Coordinates of C-alpha atoms in Angstrom, one line a residue:
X84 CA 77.8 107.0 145.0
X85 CA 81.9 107.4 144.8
X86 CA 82.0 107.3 141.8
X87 CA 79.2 109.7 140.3
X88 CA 78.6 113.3 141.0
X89 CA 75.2 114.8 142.6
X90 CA 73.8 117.9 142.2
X91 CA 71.6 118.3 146.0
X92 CA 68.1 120.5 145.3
X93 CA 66.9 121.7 148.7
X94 CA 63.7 123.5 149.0
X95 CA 63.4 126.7 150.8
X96 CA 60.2 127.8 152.1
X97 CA 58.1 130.8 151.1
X98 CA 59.5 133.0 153.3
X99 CA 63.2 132.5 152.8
X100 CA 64.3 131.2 156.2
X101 CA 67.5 129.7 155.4
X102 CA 67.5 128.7 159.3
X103 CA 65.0 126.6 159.1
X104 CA 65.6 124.1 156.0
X105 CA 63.9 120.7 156.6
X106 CA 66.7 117.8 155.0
X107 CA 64.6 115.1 156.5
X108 CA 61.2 115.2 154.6
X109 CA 61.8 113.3 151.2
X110 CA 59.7 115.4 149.2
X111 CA 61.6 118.4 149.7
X112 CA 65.2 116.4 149.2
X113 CA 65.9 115.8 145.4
X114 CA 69.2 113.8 143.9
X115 CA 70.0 114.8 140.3
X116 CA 72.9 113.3 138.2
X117 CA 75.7 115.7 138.0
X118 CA 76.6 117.2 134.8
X119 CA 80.1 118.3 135.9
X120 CA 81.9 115.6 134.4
X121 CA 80.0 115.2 131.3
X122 CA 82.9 116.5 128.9
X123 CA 85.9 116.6 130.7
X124 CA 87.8 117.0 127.4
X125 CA 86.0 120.3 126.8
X126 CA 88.4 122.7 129.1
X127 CA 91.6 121.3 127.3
X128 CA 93.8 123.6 125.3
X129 CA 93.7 122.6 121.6
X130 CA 97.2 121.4 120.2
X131 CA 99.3 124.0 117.8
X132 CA 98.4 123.5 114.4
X133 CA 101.2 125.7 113.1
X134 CA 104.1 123.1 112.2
X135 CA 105.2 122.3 108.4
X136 CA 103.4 119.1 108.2
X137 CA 99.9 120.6 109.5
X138 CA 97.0 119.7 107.9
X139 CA 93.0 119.8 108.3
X140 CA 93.3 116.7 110.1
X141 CA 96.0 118.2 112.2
X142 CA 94.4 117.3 115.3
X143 CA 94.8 113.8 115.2
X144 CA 98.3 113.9 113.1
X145 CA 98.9 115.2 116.8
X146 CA 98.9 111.8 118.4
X147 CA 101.4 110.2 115.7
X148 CA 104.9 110.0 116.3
X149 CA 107.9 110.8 113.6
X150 CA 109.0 106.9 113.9
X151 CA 105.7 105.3 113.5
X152 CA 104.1 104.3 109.9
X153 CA 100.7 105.5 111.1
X154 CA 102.1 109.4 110.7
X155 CA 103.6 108.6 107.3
X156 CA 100.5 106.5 106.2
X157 CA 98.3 110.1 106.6
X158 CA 100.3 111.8 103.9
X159 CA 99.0 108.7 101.4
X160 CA 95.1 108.4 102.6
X161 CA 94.0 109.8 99.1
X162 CA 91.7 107.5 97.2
X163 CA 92.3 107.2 93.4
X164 CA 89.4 109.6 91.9
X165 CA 90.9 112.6 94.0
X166 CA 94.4 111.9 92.8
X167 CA 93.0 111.7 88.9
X168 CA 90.9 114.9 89.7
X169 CA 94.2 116.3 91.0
X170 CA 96.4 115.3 88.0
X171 CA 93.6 117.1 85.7
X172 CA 94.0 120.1 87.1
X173 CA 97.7 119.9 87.0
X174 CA 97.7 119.5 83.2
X175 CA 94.9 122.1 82.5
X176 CA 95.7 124.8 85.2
X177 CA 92.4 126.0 85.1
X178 CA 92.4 127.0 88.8
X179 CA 94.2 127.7 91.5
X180 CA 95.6 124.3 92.2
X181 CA 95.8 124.7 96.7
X182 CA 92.0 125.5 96.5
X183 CA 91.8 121.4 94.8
X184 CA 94.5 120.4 97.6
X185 CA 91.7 122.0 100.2
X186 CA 93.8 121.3 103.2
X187 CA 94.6 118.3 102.6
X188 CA 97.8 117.5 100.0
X189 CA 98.9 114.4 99.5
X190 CA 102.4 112.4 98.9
X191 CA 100.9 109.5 96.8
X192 CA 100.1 111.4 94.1
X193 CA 103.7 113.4 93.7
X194 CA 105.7 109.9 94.6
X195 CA 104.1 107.5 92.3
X196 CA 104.5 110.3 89.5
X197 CA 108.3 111.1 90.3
X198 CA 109.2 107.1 90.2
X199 CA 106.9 106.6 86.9
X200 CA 109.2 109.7 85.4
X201 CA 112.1 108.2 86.2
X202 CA 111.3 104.5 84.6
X203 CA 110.0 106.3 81.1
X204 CA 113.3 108.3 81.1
X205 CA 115.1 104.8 81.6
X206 CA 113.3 103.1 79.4
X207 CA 113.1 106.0 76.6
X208 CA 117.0 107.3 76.9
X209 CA 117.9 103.4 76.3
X210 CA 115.2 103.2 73.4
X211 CA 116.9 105.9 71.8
X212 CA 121.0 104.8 72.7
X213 CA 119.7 101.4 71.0
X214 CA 118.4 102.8 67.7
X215 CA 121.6 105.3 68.0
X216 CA 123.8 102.4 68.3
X217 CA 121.9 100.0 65.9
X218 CA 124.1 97.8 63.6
X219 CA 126.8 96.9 66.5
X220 CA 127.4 93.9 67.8
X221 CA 126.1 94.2 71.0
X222 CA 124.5 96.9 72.9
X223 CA 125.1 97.3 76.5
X224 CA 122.1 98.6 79.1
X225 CA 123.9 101.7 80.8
X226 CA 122.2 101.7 84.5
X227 CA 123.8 104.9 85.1
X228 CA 121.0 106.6 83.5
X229 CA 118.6 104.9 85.9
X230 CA 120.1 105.9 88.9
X231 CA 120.8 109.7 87.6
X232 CA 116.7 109.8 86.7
X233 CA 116.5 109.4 90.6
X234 CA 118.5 111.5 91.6
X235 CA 117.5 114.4 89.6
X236 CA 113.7 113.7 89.8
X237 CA 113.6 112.8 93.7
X238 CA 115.8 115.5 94.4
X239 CA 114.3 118.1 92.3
X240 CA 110.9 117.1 93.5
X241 CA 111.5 116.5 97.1
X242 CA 114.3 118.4 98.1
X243 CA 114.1 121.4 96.4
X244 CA 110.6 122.3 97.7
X245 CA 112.3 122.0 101.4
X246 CA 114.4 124.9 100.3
X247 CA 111.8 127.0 98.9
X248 CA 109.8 125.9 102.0
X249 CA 112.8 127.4 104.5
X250 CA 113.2 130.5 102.2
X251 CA 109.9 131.3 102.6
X252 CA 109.3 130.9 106.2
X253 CA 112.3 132.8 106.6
X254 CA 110.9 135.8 104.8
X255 CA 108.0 135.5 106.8
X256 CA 105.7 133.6 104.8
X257 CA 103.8 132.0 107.9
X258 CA 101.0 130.3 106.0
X259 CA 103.4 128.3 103.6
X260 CA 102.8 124.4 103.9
X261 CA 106.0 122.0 103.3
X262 CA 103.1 119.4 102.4
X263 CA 101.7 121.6 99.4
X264 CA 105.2 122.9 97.9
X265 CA 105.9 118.5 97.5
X266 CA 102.7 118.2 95.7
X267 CA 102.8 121.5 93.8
X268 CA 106.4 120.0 92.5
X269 CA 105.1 116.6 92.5
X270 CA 102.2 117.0 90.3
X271 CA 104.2 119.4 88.4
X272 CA 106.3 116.2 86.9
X273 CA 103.2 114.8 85.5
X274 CA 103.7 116.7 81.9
X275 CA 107.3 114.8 81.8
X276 CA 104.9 111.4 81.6
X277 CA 103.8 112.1 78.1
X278 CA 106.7 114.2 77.0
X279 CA 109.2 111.4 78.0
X280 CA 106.9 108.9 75.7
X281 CA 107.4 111.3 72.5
X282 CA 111.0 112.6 72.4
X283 CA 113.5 109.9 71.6
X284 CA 112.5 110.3 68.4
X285 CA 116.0 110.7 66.1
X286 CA 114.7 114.8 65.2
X287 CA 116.7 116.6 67.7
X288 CA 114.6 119.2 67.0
X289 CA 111.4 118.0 67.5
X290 CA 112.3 116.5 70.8
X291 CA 113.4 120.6 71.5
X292 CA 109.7 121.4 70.4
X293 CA 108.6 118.6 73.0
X294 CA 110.5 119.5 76.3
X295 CA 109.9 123.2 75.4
X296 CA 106.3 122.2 75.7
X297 CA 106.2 120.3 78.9
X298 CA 108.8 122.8 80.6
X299 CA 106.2 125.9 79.2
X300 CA 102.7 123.8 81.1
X301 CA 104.9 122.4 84.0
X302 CA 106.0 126.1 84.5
X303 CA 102.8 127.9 84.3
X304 CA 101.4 125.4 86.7
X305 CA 104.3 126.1 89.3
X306 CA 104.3 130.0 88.7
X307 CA 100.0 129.8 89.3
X308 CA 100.4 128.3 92.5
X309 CA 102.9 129.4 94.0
X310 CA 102.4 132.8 93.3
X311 CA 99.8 133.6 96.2
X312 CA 103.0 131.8 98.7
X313 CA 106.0 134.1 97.3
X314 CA 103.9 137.2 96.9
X315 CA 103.2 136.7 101.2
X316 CA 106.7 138.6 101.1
X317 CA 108.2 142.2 99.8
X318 CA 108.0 142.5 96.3
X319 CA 111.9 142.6 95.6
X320 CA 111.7 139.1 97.3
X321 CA 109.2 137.5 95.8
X322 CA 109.9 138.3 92.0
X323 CA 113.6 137.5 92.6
X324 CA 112.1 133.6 94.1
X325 CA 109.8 133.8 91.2
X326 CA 112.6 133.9 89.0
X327 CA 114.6 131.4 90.2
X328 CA 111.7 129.0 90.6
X329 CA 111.8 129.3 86.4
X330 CA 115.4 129.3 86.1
X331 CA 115.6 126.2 88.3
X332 CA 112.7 124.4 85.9
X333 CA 114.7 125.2 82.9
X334 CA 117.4 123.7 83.9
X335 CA 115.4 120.6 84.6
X336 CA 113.8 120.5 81.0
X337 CA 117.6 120.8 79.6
X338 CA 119.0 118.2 81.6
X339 CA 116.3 115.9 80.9
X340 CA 116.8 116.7 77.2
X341 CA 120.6 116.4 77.2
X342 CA 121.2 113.7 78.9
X343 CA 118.2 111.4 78.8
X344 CA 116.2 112.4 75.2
X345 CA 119.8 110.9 73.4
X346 CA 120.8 110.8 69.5
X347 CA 123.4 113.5 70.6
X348 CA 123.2 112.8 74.3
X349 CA 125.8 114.0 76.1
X350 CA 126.3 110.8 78.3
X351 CA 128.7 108.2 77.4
X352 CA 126.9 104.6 76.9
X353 CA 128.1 101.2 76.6
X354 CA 131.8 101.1 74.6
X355 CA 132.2 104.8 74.0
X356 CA 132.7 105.0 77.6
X357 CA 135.0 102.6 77.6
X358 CA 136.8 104.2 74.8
X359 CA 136.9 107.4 76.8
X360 CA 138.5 105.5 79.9
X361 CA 141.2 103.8 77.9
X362 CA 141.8 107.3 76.2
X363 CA 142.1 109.0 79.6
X364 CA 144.5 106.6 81.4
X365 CA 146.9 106.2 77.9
X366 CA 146.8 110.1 78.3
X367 CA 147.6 110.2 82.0
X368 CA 150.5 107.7 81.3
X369 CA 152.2 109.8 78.1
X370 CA 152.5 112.7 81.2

């Protein structure tokens, strides 16, 4: 009997004489279980679901720490139909692309489309520098081109929604979501996929007609979405963001041309860079 609760039911007779309660007779002497502890869970105060990283499933992110895989692994629990439904709708905008999110965005989709991005521009931009440099003796794979792809797509797509993210919240848009500006960007990248796999084609103006299209869907698709976040503050503020949201996606679609869609690429490749060296210390010597 330590360790249970019971409720004690004594009967009172007819007349209401407290005085002259009988605790001895069995009958009148009843033992229920007590219900007190039942749900002791009930009374506590529901955690804060107000950070950047909440989520529907908020309340057990909750119980993950920063350092453990565990609250990392929740931002990738998507199965494969969802993030195909997902990329569909990011390529035909139809609706409003946080209603498909539904609480619940994702990082696999946005990361596994950022790194395929950046391995087509590799792959394409040295495609192109080989056909550009056909006839030489020997062509020479310029890594440098790999390692700017990351940096421009990983930054662009994870670091510049933190910024947007802070502005935001600092022009007090409280419902904005750190989680759902990486996948808006994220998924944005997706029209680069196909775009990438078409210009390094020796037209230089038909690769122009390409990244005009993919910056024109990629655009609409950010501008859609994140529309119903920016317009949360004044007006003044939120067309000023809106515009440079689109400046900063155009000057994503002319780097990627410029420097990665080559035959007249800006970048020096292979032994034109080395030319340029040799010319730039024999000039630094003649002064």
């Amino acid at each position: 009997m330590a360790n249970r609760g019971y409720d004690v039911v004594v009967d009172v007779d007819a007349e209401g004489d407290l005085g002259h309660t009988d605790l001895a007779q069995d009958d009148e002497l009843e033992f229920h279980s007590s219900t007190f502890d039942d749900n002791p869970r009930a009374s506590k105060i529901p955690p804060d679901t107000s950070g950047p990283f909440s989520t529907s499933n908020s309340a057990i992110a909750s119980k993950r720490y920063l350092w453990t895989l565990s609250f990392y692994a929740q931002f990738f629990d998507v199965d494969t139909s969802e993030v195909l439904r997902r990329c569909r709708v990011a390529i035909y905008p139809r609706s409003n692309f946080l209603d498909i999110l539904d609480g619940n965005p994702d990082l696999y989709g946005p990361f596994w489309i950022a790194t395929t991005v950046i391995f087509i521009l590799f792959i394409t931009a040295t495609a192109s520098q080989y056909l550009a440099q056909r006839g030489e003796e020997h062509f020479a794979y310029d890594f440098t081109l790999l390692s700017g792809a990351c940096g421009l797509i990983y930054g662009y797509t994870f670091v510049l929604p933190v910024g947007l993210w802070g502005i935001l919240r600092w022009f007090g848009s409280e419902g904005t979501n750190i989680l759902e500006c990486w996948a808006l960007y994220g998924y944005a990248n997706l029209i680069w996929i196909p775009v990438a796999l078409i210009s390094w084609s020796p037209i230089s103006i038909l690769n122009w007609v390409f990244v005009a299209v993919g910056f024109a869907v990629s655009v609409l698709f950010l501008v859609r979405n994140l529309y119903p976040l920016v317009s949360a503050t004044d007006a003044k503020t939120s067309r000023v963001l809106l515009i440079v949201v689109v400046a900063l996606h155009a000057g994503l679609a002319i780097a990627i041309k410029e420097f990665f869609f080559a035959h007249g690429s800006h970048v020096p490749t292979g032994s034109k860079a080395g030319e340029n060296a040799d010319k730039t210390i024999e000039a630094l010597l003649r002064i």
